[in-house]
mmCIF file of C-alpha atoms in Angstrom:
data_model
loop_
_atom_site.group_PDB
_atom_site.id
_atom_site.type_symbol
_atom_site.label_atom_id
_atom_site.label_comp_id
_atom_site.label_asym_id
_atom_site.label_seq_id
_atom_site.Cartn_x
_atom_site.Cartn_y
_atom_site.Cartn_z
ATOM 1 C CA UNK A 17 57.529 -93.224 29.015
ATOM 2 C CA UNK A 18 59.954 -95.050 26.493
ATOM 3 C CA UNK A 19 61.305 -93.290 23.240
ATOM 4 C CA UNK A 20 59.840 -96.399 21.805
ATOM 5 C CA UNK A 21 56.032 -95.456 22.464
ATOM 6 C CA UNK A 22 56.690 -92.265 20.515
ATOM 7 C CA UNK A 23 57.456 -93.840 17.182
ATOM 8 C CA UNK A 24 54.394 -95.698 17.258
ATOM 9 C CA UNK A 25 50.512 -95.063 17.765
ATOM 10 C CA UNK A 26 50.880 -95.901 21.279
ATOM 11 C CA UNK A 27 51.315 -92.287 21.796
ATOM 12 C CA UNK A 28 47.929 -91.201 20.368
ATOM 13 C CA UNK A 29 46.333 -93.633 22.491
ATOM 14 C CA UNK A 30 47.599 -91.547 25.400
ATOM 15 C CA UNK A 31 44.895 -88.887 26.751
ATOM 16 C CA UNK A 32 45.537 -85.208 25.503
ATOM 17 C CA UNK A 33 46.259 -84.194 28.992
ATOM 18 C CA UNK A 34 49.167 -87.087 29.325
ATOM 19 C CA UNK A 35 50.325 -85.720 25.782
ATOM 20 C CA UNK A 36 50.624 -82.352 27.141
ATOM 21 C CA UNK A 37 52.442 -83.809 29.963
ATOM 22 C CA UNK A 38 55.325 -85.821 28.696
ATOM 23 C CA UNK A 39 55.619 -83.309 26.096
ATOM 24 C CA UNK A 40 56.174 -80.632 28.930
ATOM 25 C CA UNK A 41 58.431 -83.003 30.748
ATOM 26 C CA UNK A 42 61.000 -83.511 27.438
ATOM 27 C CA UNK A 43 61.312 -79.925 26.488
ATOM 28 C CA UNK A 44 62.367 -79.076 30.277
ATOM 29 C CA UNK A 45 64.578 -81.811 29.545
ATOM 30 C CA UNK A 46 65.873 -80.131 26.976
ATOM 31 C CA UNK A 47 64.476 -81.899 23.679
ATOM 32 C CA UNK A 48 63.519 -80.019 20.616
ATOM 33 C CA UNK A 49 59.751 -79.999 19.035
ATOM 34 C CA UNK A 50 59.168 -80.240 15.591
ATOM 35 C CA UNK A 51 56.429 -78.407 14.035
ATOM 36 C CA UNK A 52 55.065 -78.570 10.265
ATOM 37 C CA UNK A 53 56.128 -75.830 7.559
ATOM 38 C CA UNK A 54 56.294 -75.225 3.900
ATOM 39 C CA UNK A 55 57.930 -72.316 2.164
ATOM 40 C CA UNK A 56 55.236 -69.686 3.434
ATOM 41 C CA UNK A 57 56.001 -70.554 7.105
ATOM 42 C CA UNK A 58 54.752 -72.490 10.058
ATOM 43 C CA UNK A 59 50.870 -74.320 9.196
ATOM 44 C CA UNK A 60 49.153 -72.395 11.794
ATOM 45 C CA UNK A 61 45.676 -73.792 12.067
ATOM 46 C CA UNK A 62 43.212 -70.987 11.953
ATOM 47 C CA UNK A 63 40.048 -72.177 14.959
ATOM 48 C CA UNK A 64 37.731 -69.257 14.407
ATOM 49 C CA UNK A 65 38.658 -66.727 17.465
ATOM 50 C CA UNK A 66 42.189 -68.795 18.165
ATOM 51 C CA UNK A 67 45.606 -69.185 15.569
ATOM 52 C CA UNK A 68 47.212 -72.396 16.633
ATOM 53 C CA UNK A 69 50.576 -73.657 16.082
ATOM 54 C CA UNK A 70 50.784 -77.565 16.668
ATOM 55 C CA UNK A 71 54.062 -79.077 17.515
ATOM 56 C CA UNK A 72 54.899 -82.467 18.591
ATOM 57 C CA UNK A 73 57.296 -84.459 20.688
ATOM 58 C CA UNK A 74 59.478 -85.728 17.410
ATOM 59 C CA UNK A 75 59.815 -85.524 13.780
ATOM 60 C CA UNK A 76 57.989 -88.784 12.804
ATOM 61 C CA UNK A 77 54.850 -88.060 14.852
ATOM 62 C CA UNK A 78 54.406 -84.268 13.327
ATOM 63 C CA UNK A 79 55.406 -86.180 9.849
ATOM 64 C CA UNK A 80 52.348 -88.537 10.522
ATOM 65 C CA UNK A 81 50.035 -85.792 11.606
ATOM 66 C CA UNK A 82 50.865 -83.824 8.586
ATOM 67 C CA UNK A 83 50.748 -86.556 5.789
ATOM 68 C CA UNK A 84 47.072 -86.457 5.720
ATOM 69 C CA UNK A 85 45.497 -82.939 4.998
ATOM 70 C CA UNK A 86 48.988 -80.806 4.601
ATOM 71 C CA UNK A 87 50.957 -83.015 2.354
ATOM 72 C CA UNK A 88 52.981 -79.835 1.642
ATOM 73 C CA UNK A 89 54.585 -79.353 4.542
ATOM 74 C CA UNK A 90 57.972 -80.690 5.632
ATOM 75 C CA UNK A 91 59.130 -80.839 9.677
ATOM 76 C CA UNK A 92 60.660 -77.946 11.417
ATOM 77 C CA UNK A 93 62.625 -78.770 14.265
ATOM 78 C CA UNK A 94 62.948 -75.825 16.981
ATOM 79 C CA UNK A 95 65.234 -76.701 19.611
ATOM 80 C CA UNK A 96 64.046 -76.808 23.549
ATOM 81 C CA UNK A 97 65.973 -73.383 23.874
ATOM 82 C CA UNK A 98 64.835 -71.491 21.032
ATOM 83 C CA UNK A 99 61.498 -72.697 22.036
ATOM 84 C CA UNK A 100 61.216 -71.122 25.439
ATOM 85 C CA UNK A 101 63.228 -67.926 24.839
ATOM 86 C CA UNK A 102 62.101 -66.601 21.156
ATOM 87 C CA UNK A 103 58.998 -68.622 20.280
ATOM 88 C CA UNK A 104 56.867 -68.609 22.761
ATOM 89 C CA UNK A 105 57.800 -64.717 23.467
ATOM 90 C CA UNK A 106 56.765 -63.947 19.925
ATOM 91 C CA UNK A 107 53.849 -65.737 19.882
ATOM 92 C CA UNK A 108 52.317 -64.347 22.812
ATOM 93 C CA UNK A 109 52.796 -60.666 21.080
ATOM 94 C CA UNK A 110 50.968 -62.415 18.082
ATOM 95 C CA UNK A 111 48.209 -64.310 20.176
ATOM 96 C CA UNK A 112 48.975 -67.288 18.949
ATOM 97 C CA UNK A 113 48.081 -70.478 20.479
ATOM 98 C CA UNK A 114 50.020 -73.620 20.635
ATOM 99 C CA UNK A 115 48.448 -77.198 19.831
ATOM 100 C CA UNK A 116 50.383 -79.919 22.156
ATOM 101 C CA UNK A 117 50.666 -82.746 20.259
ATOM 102 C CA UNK A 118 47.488 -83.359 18.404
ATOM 103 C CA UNK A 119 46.333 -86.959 17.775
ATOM 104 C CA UNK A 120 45.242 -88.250 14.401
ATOM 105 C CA UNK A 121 41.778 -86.941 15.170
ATOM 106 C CA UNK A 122 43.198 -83.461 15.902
ATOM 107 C CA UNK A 123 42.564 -83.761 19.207
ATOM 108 C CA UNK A 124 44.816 -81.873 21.925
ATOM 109 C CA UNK A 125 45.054 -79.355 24.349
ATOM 110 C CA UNK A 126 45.311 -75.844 23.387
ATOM 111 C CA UNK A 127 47.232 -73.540 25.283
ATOM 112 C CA UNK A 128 48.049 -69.756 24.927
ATOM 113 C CA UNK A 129 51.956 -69.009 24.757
ATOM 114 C CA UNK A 130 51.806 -67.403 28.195
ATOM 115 C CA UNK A 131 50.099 -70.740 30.217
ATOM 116 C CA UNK A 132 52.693 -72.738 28.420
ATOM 117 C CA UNK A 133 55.702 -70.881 29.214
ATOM 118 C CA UNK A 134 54.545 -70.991 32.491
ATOM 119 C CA UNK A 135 54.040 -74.665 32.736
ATOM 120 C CA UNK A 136 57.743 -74.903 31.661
ATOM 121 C CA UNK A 137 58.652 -72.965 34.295
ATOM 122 C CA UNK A 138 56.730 -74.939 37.510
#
């Protein structure tokens, strides 16, 4: 998949599960994801029984996502490293959940911390 369907909707045409997917693939590739935050933190999106984080493959599809309903919120890039080795770890002691690059409609899969770390690892 081309850089080029990132920057445009052709991306959120994709299936959640192919989201996941190439997402997966670029972090073990070693590219950041960028995440939404404003001066109170990370928007974690509270779904009843789970706290999700959602993060996206690059800055201008988490911008997109945001400009709707969390206007403000700026991007927070967190490198592929930093991901792996201190995120993740902390948010499985929290129970948070992490959002893999929801589409417009908020529609994406929803992993715990520990199945994504481990689908880093395979």
């Amino acid at each position: 998949m081309s850089n080029a369907i990132l920057l445009d909707n052709t991306f959120y045409r994709l299936t959640s599960s192919q989201r996941y997917d190439h997402v997966i693939s670029l972090i073990k590739k070693g590219s950041s994801v960028w995440t939404l935050a404003d001066s109170e933190g990370c928007l974690i999106i509270d779904l009843g029984s789970d706290k999700v984080l959602p993060i996206w493959p690059n800055e201008t599809l988490a911008l997109a996502w945001g400009e709707k309903e969390y206007q403000g919120f700026a991007t927070l890039e967190i490198n592929a490293e930093d991901w792996a080795a201190k995120w993740l770890p902390g948010m499985q002691g929290d129970h948070f959940f992490v959002g893999i690059a929801p589409n417009l409609a908020g529609e994406c899969i929803v992993a715990s911390a520990e199945e994504h770390a481990a689908d880093l690892n395979r």
